[in-house]
Every structure is written in C-alpha cells, then in structure tokens.
C-alpha cells in the first residue's frame, strides 16, 4: 500500500487514485526566462523519480508540467536584451528541454504553455467574475479572497494574520491587500491579448488552475511543486479552481524540500548560484540524481561539492556491479549454477521503503545491500547460470536504472564529465603550485592552453575555478 504525505491534511494518507490504475499528476514547471538552476533541477528530478515509481507500481500516469512562458521576469529580460518576451521564452524553453534530457528526465505527457491557453484562462476568470468571486478594477481583474471561506487551508495560514502582515501594502485597485491579480492590464510596450477586460495578460496563479483543469479535469490526484509554492501559489490555485468548479481541486498535495548551497539560499548576488548545466559540466547526471535521492524528497537539502564528490565515489560500486553483469551476460551460459539468492526480498524491501511516502534514502540502503550481496554471490559462484545473471540484471534495470536513473548505460570512461573535471582540477593545482614557486611562464602556459580548449580559468583570492566557454 502506497502512502503519501499530503500537505493539505498534514499527514500520511493511503494513496487511492480517482480512477483505478491511473494517476493524474500536475507539477509546476519553470518560468522560462533563464537556464534553470540546480534547485529547480532537484524538484524536476524528484517529480521524475516519483512518476517513475508510480509507473513501476503499474499505474498509467498522465504527467503534466506547465511552462510559464509569459511573466514579469520574461518581459524584463526581453527589455534588457533588446528582444521580445516571446523570443526569450522560446530560447529558454529550448534550453529547458536540452537540460532535462541531459538529466535523464522522462518527458511529461504534456507540457502546456500559458500563452497557448489564453482562451481557457479567460473563460476561467470569466466564471469567477460571473459568480462574484472576482472583480474588475481598471484593466485588471482580482480574486476577492473574502469570498472563499477556506482560504489558507493548504498553508495553514490564517486570514487575520495575513491581513496584519499585508497592511503596509497600499493598492487602491484592490478591495483587500490579499486579493491577487487574475488578469493584468497591459502597460506600455508589454505583450498583450484581447479580453473582456481590455488588453492584458494572465496572472501566474490562474494559468495553473486553467491548464490543470483542461488537461486533467476538475479534480485530479496529485499536484506537486517546490515548497516555496505552497503559499501563495498553490493556495491561490485552490481558491480559483474550487470557487469556479465547486469541486475539490486536488486530492494529494506534495511538496519538494528546498535546496540550499553551503547552507545559504542560492542567489546570484551571493555568488553561489549554479545552473544545472554548470553542475552537469563537472558531474554526471547519475551522480547528481544519486546525490538528490539520498535525501527524502520533502526534506531540505544542502548542496556542496564535497557531497557530490562523495556521491560520485559511492555510486562507483553500483556502476561496477552493472558492468560486471554486462560482461557476465556475454560469458554466462544456460544450465550453469543457480545460486540461492533471495531476490524477491530486495524487491519487497525497496517497495516497502518507497511505499512509505517515496522514502528514497531507505530504498537506496536496500540497493547497496543488494549490490554487496550480489557481488558476494557472484564471487562464490564459479559458473553462474545465464538466467541467474539476467535476474540480477533485471533488478538493476527495473529499480536502479528504471526508478532512480543512477547507472551509466555506456561503460564508464566513454564521455565521462567527471574524469574531465578531475583532469582540469589537476591542471589547476599544478598551475597553483607553479605560481607559488614563481614559475609564471608555466602558470600562464596552462591558462592559455586550457583557454584554447574552451576552458576559462577564473582566479579569486581563495581559489581558481573554471567555466566552459558557451
Ligand atoms: P521557477 O522556475 O522558479 O518557477 O521554479 C520551477 C520549480 O522549481 C518550482 O516547482 C519551484 O518550486 C522549484 N524550485 C525553485 N527553487 C528551488 C530550490 N532552491 N530548491 C528546490 N526547488 C526549487
Ligand atoms: Zn503552478
């Protein structure tokens, strides 16, 4: 029995889908105005892992991830780069797809874009205006939160407390400072669509209500996103959808813990901001996925290069077993020895762990027991039967590769970014020593030759880092 921690009820609940054998799942995707960062990557990878486990259990999963392709940040970037918001969104949508492919993320069933659902969004806003939950003010339309009596039920926030905190904000256009925009009237030079309230564009919250309903129905099983979205984004989605349909919006709310870097919030100004691409230049996707899977999806996680290095070392044991099995599949013959190995027990333990709110660290501990025990049995068996080797490999395929994605399918040393990284780091340390002994000819030579290869060294007081030329 699968149980899931539901943010809405604040407890673990047995998972019972609306329709037997099927799961309808919606995850808040990226705002496409830049390359996504390693914190976003954690949420995307965790949603991929959860989807893959649901599929492993035999569910047919309809997995929807929206792309926010119109938003203040996109417009701002367009103005800054002297290009259109549309082109910014197109560019970073393409880059998003490149990066999720590199991360081994299975494509969603549908990636709805806000700009392709303007009609649905307008219809939803209109239904809220018609039933008195939303009101027009100038060219904007706002949601009137006083009309939704259970506002705050997801985040556990109380309207009076929120009002206290919001008093400072003065906005003549709104009835209450907590009311939020469903439709934003266009300002000079901004992209717009025609609507019953004039030229404008949708607010961010309404797009997820409209697109999830369109692709998954009025009520669906699972809605996920980073924990930063619980309030106000998901609270507002509930208010919009339930006020419009009169039905429960989502049965299970699932939230991903936040990723911090060296115990600080990631931010460009602190200089601790890494895109997924920066990290993937130095570590394989398997290392990154393994690093994430070692922490429960809902827990906060601190990201350090030491943590990644240790994941990389730890993972080698799994990779070695996989490569050993590949070799054995070539050499083993039918009718060899069939050793006594309780494979079913490992499947069961992995399932027990993952059925308990997708407890990946516990499941990985079972995987490591399996790797140790499988190696021991193979050491002890001189002529293992091909069938036995295949059964062991099948566990690796279904669990280690199928759910976690932490084995490199091509034998290592092919295009291993981790080896490349180690060699560059080695050259950097040789250069640091050359500088220390005042051998500047050598240190400049290393810098210049690396530059010819597209590797740019960046010296700071503490250390030298590198970037690859775009
Ligand atoms: P955004 O592009 O900022 O709208 O974020 C896309 C997804 O990544 C959302 O589900 C966010 O909640 C999630 N997210 C953003 N920052 C982090 C972080 N530091 N750690 C984990 N998830 C994050
Ligand atoms: Zn959303």
XYZ file of C-alpha atoms and ligand atoms in Angstrom:
494
model
C 0.000 0.000 0.000
C 1.419 3.365 -1.064
C 1.112 6.211 1.386
C 1.852 9.856 0.614
C 2.340 12.792 2.933
C -0.387 15.233 1.964
C 0.401 18.888 2.681
C -3.338 19.561 2.801
C -4.130 17.124 5.638
C -0.644 17.339 7.172
C -0.433 13.571 7.453
C 0.475 10.466 5.525
C -2.518 9.044 3.721
C -3.123 5.890 1.764
C -2.953 6.731 -1.925
C -6.232 5.954 -3.657
C -6.424 7.323 -7.203
C -9.696 8.649 -8.560
C -9.677 6.020 -11.254
C -8.241 2.585 -10.505
C -4.882 2.025 -12.170
C -4.488 5.622 -13.336
C -2.779 8.663 -11.846
C -3.281 12.228 -12.937
C -0.394 14.371 -11.785
C 0.448 18.053 -12.268
C 3.785 19.666 -11.426
C 4.558 23.382 -11.537
C 7.277 23.766 -14.123
C 9.749 26.514 -14.924
C 9.326 30.145 -15.783
C 11.354 30.173 -18.968
C 13.465 33.314 -18.671
C 16.861 31.750 -17.929
C 18.643 28.416 -17.672
C 17.225 26.520 -14.729
C 19.297 26.224 -11.573
C 20.281 23.238 -9.508
C 17.420 23.890 -7.026
C 14.869 23.665 -9.843
C 16.706 20.536 -11.010
C 16.106 18.913 -7.633
C 12.351 19.484 -7.925
C 12.276 18.265 -11.538
C 14.303 15.141 -10.728
C 12.179 14.333 -7.689
C 8.975 14.637 -9.679
C 10.527 12.359 -12.324
C 11.514 9.785 -9.691
C 8.010 9.811 -8.157
C 6.384 9.443 -11.549
C 8.722 6.560 -12.414
C 7.896 4.787 -9.163
C 4.157 5.184 -9.796
C 4.716 3.658 -13.233
C 6.774 0.866 -11.702
C 3.754 0.106 -9.489
C 1.751 -0.317 -12.673
C -0.138 2.974 -12.768
C -0.732 4.685 -16.057
C 0.445 8.202 -15.211
C -0.689 11.320 -17.039
C 2.091 13.705 -16.083
C 1.564 17.378 -16.844
C 4.227 20.045 -16.338
C 3.369 23.603 -17.282
C 5.769 26.106 -18.794
C 5.225 29.685 -17.652
C 6.078 31.479 -20.875
C 4.634 34.900 -20.072
C 5.564 36.663 -16.854
C 7.191 39.831 -15.466
C 10.638 38.207 -15.420
C 10.366 37.197 -19.074
C 9.227 40.662 -20.115
C 12.045 42.274 -18.119
C 14.655 40.038 -19.694
C 13.313 40.857 -23.164
C 13.629 44.594 -22.448
C 17.131 44.141 -21.044
C 18.309 42.132 -24.029
C 16.503 44.257 -26.555
C 14.409 41.397 -27.789
C 10.816 40.216 -27.435
C 9.397 38.350 -24.446
C 8.298 35.726 -26.938
C 11.848 35.102 -28.119
C 13.162 34.950 -24.550
C 10.521 32.317 -23.719
C 11.261 30.333 -26.874
C 15.019 30.375 -26.249
C 14.758 29.178 -22.649
C 12.057 26.636 -23.415
C 14.505 25.042 -25.863
C 17.277 25.182 -23.261
C 14.934 23.669 -20.654
C 14.310 20.671 -22.888
C 18.031 20.219 -23.504
C 18.802 20.198 -19.786
C 16.023 17.852 -18.714
C 17.166 15.436 -21.404
C 20.722 15.607 -20.058
C 19.331 14.884 -16.580
C 17.613 11.717 -17.808
C 14.132 13.075 -17.074
C 11.326 11.305 -18.899
C 9.328 13.794 -20.983
C 5.962 14.793 -19.500
C 2.805 13.569 -21.180
C 2.002 17.224 -21.909
C 3.885 20.494 -21.432
C 1.128 23.097 -21.637
C 2.242 26.688 -22.198
C 0.368 29.628 -20.687
C 0.359 31.551 -23.977
C -1.350 28.636 -25.714
C -4.193 28.609 -23.159
C -5.288 32.227 -23.080
C -8.847 31.306 -24.064
C -9.148 28.744 -21.264
C -7.685 31.226 -18.803
C -10.111 33.955 -19.853
C -13.054 31.530 -19.557
C -11.977 30.581 -16.035
C -11.594 34.215 -14.969
C -14.982 34.993 -16.509
C -16.610 32.219 -14.464
C -15.128 33.751 -11.312
C -16.317 37.233 -12.272
C -19.775 35.819 -13.052
C -20.147 34.101 -9.710
C -18.885 37.129 -7.805
C -15.530 35.706 -6.650
C -13.524 38.061 -8.839
C -13.904 41.724 -9.697
C -12.615 44.056 -12.345
C -10.685 47.122 -11.310
C -9.482 49.305 -14.170
C -7.979 46.904 -16.679
C -7.090 44.369 -14.014
C -9.164 41.570 -12.555
C -8.610 40.499 -8.954
C -9.646 37.494 -6.928
C -11.682 38.507 -3.880
C -10.350 36.230 -1.164
C -13.113 37.211 1.267
C -15.441 35.151 -0.944
C -13.527 31.917 -0.376
C -14.171 30.857 3.191
C -11.482 28.151 3.348
C -8.662 30.364 2.036
C -5.480 29.332 3.892
C -6.373 25.648 4.278
C -3.300 24.367 2.428
C -0.666 26.569 4.016
C -2.373 26.684 7.408
C -2.296 30.461 7.257
C -4.985 32.476 8.910
C -6.561 35.357 7.018
C -6.387 37.703 10.023
C -2.646 37.068 10.441
C -2.105 37.562 6.737
C -4.032 40.837 6.885
C -1.807 42.009 9.754
C 1.282 41.363 7.648
C -0.171 42.856 4.492
C -1.394 46.192 5.932
C 1.657 48.024 4.725
C 0.784 47.407 1.120
C -1.473 50.098 -0.256
C -3.118 49.320 -3.536
C -6.162 51.393 -4.324
C -7.189 48.991 -7.041
C -7.787 46.096 -4.648
C -10.596 45.628 -2.132
C -8.230 43.808 0.207
C -4.414 43.716 0.171
C -4.629 39.906 -0.009
C -6.595 39.906 -3.248
C -4.414 38.801 -6.136
C -4.379 39.502 -9.865
C -6.051 37.091 -12.257
C -5.669 39.369 -15.261
C -3.166 42.207 -15.602
C -3.985 45.119 -17.870
C -1.174 45.730 -20.376
C 1.290 48.504 -19.690
C 3.026 50.413 -22.474
C 5.243 48.115 -24.558
C 4.135 44.880 -22.897
C 2.816 41.884 -24.804
C -0.970 41.544 -24.544
C -4.047 39.579 -25.538
C -7.570 40.877 -26.025
C -10.017 40.067 -23.243
C -13.415 41.198 -21.909
C -11.423 43.476 -19.549
C -9.269 45.031 -22.248
C -5.765 44.263 -23.468
C -3.686 42.381 -20.960
C -2.159 39.093 -19.856
C -2.914 36.407 -17.297
C -1.567 36.336 -13.751
C 0.670 33.439 -12.824
C -1.651 31.538 -10.440
C -4.589 31.366 -12.818
C -2.587 29.662 -15.546
C -2.015 26.545 -13.407
C -5.715 26.344 -12.461
C -6.759 26.646 -16.101
C -4.204 24.267 -17.577
C -4.509 21.554 -14.931
C -8.299 21.536 -15.340
C -8.033 21.436 -19.112
C -5.612 18.506 -19.199
C -6.509 16.561 -16.036
C -10.094 17.511 -15.190
C -11.745 19.468 -12.390
C -10.438 17.107 -9.721
C -7.192 15.185 -10.097
C -4.910 13.035 -7.965
C -1.552 14.681 -7.309
C -0.317 18.248 -7.510
C 3.364 18.845 -6.780
C 5.880 21.671 -6.721
C 8.633 23.169 -4.598
C 7.738 24.052 -1.014
C 8.128 27.755 -1.887
C 4.909 27.406 -3.871
C 2.625 26.314 -1.010
C 1.850 29.943 -0.302
C 0.616 31.862 -2.133
C 0.741 29.990 -5.460
C -0.937 26.714 -4.526
C -3.263 28.326 -2.002
C -4.434 30.601 -4.794
C -4.800 27.748 -7.265
C -7.169 26.018 -4.819
C -9.161 29.213 -4.278
C -9.528 29.802 -8.024
C -10.336 26.248 -9.063
C -12.681 25.350 -6.235
C -14.578 28.633 -6.437
C -15.094 28.034 -10.141
C -15.950 24.322 -10.228
C -17.483 23.844 -6.777
C -15.454 20.628 -6.542
C -12.372 19.536 -4.642
C -9.381 20.553 -6.776
C -6.649 18.090 -5.791
C -6.592 15.011 -3.566
C -2.864 14.857 -2.712
C -0.580 17.884 -2.419
C 3.072 17.000 -2.496
C 5.905 19.486 -1.882
C 9.602 19.240 -2.587
C 12.078 20.442 0.006
C 14.270 23.360 -0.896
C 17.863 23.141 -1.962
C 20.388 25.450 -0.304
C 24.017 25.870 -1.223
C 26.639 25.691 1.517
C 23.757 26.300 3.948
C 22.722 29.523 2.281
C 19.886 30.380 -0.007
C 21.075 30.271 -3.588
C 21.281 33.716 -5.114
C 23.136 35.449 -7.897
C 24.301 38.256 -5.619
C 25.867 35.825 -3.134
C 27.777 34.212 -5.995
C 26.525 30.748 -5.014
C 24.199 30.329 -7.939
C 24.664 27.275 -10.154
C 22.703 26.329 -13.201
C 22.031 22.640 -13.716
C 24.309 22.979 -16.726
C 27.225 24.260 -14.601
C 26.935 21.189 -12.403
C 26.475 18.772 -15.295
C 29.713 20.023 -16.820
C 31.503 18.636 -13.777
C 29.384 15.697 -12.645
C 27.431 13.038 -14.451
C 23.642 13.051 -14.310
C 23.843 9.774 -12.374
C 25.923 11.419 -9.646
C 23.510 14.351 -9.425
C 20.447 12.083 -9.301
C 22.057 9.838 -6.703
C 23.024 12.848 -4.598
C 19.399 14.009 -4.597
C 17.915 10.552 -3.991
C 19.975 10.155 -0.823
C 17.712 12.732 0.824
C 13.941 12.355 1.152
C 12.160 14.492 -1.448
C 10.402 16.655 1.156
C 13.430 17.397 3.331
C 15.604 20.450 2.799
C 18.964 19.627 1.272
C 22.308 21.322 1.466
C 24.275 21.232 -1.771
C 28.067 21.046 -1.529
C 30.783 19.874 -3.879
C 32.004 17.520 -1.117
C 28.536 15.943 -1.084
C 28.638 15.441 -4.833
C 32.172 14.029 -4.702
C 31.143 11.522 -2.105
C 28.052 10.551 -4.135
C 30.300 10.028 -7.119
C 32.579 7.694 -5.145
C 29.657 5.833 -3.570
C 27.992 5.244 -6.879
C 31.026 3.525 -8.339
C 30.088 0.301 -6.501
C 26.742 0.209 -8.304
C 28.336 1.012 -11.646
C 30.915 -1.738 -11.134
C 28.224 -4.337 -10.487
C 26.345 -3.234 -13.601
C 29.462 -3.568 -15.751
C 30.291 -6.906 -14.185
C 26.783 -8.121 -15.071
C 27.143 -6.833 -18.632
C 30.311 -8.923 -19.016
C 28.697 -11.946 -17.408
C 25.719 -11.716 -19.733
C 28.204 -12.278 -22.570
C 30.023 -15.174 -20.953
C 27.409 -16.988 -18.841
C 25.627 -19.998 -20.313
C 22.264 -21.583 -19.647
C 22.412 -24.533 -17.314
C 25.159 -23.055 -15.105
C 24.845 -22.831 -11.335
C 21.678 -21.264 -9.953
C 22.765 -19.966 -6.536
C 20.393 -19.422 -3.662
C 19.625 -15.694 -3.633
C 16.521 -14.080 -2.190
C 15.951 -11.528 -4.942
C 12.248 -11.172 -4.090
C 13.254 -9.959 -0.638
C 15.160 -6.995 -2.108
C 12.245 -6.023 -4.342
C 9.967 -6.206 -1.337
C 12.235 -4.067 0.846
C 12.628 -1.439 -1.875
C 8.867 -1.329 -2.342
C 8.258 -1.079 1.390
C 10.588 1.904 1.561
C 9.144 3.669 -1.469
C 5.562 2.905 -0.462
C 6.292 4.864 2.686
C 5.991 8.322 1.121
C 8.673 7.592 -1.504
C 11.430 7.086 1.056
C 14.361 7.063 -1.365
C 17.224 7.048 1.175
C 15.811 3.874 2.727
C 15.339 2.280 -0.685
C 18.928 3.149 -1.649
C 20.199 1.465 1.507
C 18.482 -1.706 0.228
C 20.073 -1.202 -3.193
C 23.504 -1.075 -1.553
C 22.791 -4.259 0.417
C 21.738 -5.845 -2.844
C 24.952 -4.735 -4.588
C 27.110 -6.117 -1.773
C 25.229 -9.425 -1.623
C 25.057 -9.876 -5.390
C 28.818 -9.354 -5.622
C 29.415 -11.837 -2.850
C 27.280 -14.493 -4.531
C 28.977 -13.886 -7.879
C 32.387 -14.195 -6.196
C 31.338 -17.504 -4.708
C 29.777 -18.954 -7.855
C 32.231 -20.159 -10.453
C 29.815 -20.759 -13.279
C 26.615 -18.726 -12.707
C 23.682 -19.589 -14.944
C 22.753 -17.044 -17.583
C 19.202 -16.981 -16.150
C 20.579 -16.023 -12.747
C 22.730 -13.224 -14.186
C 19.700 -11.953 -16.099
C 17.556 -11.922 -12.967
C 20.132 -9.890 -11.094
C 20.447 -7.553 -14.060
C 16.701 -7.209 -14.183
C 16.679 -5.819 -10.623
C 19.309 -3.277 -11.673
C 17.267 -2.389 -14.751
C 13.915 -2.025 -13.001
C 14.987 -0.403 -9.744
C 18.394 1.187 -10.055
C 18.012 2.395 -13.624
C 14.222 2.456 -14.050
C 13.314 4.330 -10.882
C 16.498 6.116 -9.821
C 18.446 6.518 -13.091
C 21.814 6.183 -11.389
C 23.721 3.845 -13.706
C 25.632 4.962 -16.766
C 24.447 2.673 -19.534
C 27.539 3.035 -21.658
C 30.509 1.585 -19.873
C 32.284 4.310 -17.892
C 35.289 6.207 -19.293
C 33.364 6.990 -22.530
C 32.498 10.692 -22.281
C 32.800 10.923 -18.542
C 32.464 14.549 -17.442
C 33.714 13.592 -14.010
C 37.044 12.396 -15.410
C 37.336 15.573 -17.466
C 36.635 17.622 -14.363
C 39.273 15.744 -12.371
C 41.885 16.376 -15.088
C 41.088 20.090 -15.205
C 41.255 20.317 -11.409
C 44.614 18.554 -11.574
C 45.936 21.136 -14.054
C 44.598 23.929 -11.847
C 46.501 22.583 -8.864
C 49.711 22.196 -10.920
C 49.259 25.825 -12.013
C 48.705 26.969 -8.429
C 51.956 25.308 -7.425
C 53.760 26.831 -10.399
C 52.539 30.267 -9.328
C 53.593 29.639 -5.742
C 57.117 28.882 -6.933
C 57.017 31.952 -9.202
C 57.095 29.900 -12.371
C 54.752 32.283 -14.177
C 55.749 31.035 -17.590
C 54.326 27.639 -16.680
C 51.207 29.010 -14.989
C 50.405 31.228 -17.990
C 51.026 28.364 -20.374
C 48.486 26.195 -18.538
C 45.931 29.013 -18.521
C 46.415 29.795 -22.224
C 46.385 26.207 -23.398
C 43.200 25.499 -21.424
C 41.652 28.586 -22.964
C 42.366 27.211 -26.438
C 40.325 24.168 -25.400
C 37.442 26.406 -24.320
C 38.181 26.162 -20.576
C 38.359 29.570 -18.913
C 40.121 29.838 -15.561
C 38.806 32.339 -13.044
C 41.185 33.371 -10.269
C 39.922 34.664 -6.962
C 41.748 35.209 -3.676
C 40.820 31.813 -2.265
C 40.838 29.565 -5.267
C 40.755 29.127 -9.003
C 37.599 27.837 -10.627
C 36.799 27.221 -14.267
C 33.983 27.703 -16.702
C 33.445 26.251 -20.116
C 33.118 28.715 -22.947
C 29.445 28.878 -24.058
P 10.525 28.571 -11.071
O 11.114 28.480 -12.434
O 11.275 29.447 -10.128
O 9.047 28.893 -11.120
O 10.640 27.123 -10.400
C 10.347 25.886 -11.023
C 10.213 24.798 -9.962
O 11.412 24.673 -9.166
C 9.095 25.059 -8.947
O 8.431 23.830 -8.662
C 9.842 25.608 -7.737
O 9.122 25.401 -6.547
C 11.110 24.785 -7.767
N 12.260 25.433 -7.071
C 12.697 26.724 -7.196
N 13.793 26.958 -6.429
C 14.073 25.773 -5.779
C 15.086 25.356 -4.837
N 16.070 26.171 -4.419
N 15.020 24.070 -4.383
C 14.057 23.228 -4.814
N 13.096 23.552 -5.711
C 13.082 24.805 -6.199
Zn 1.776 26.349 -10.740
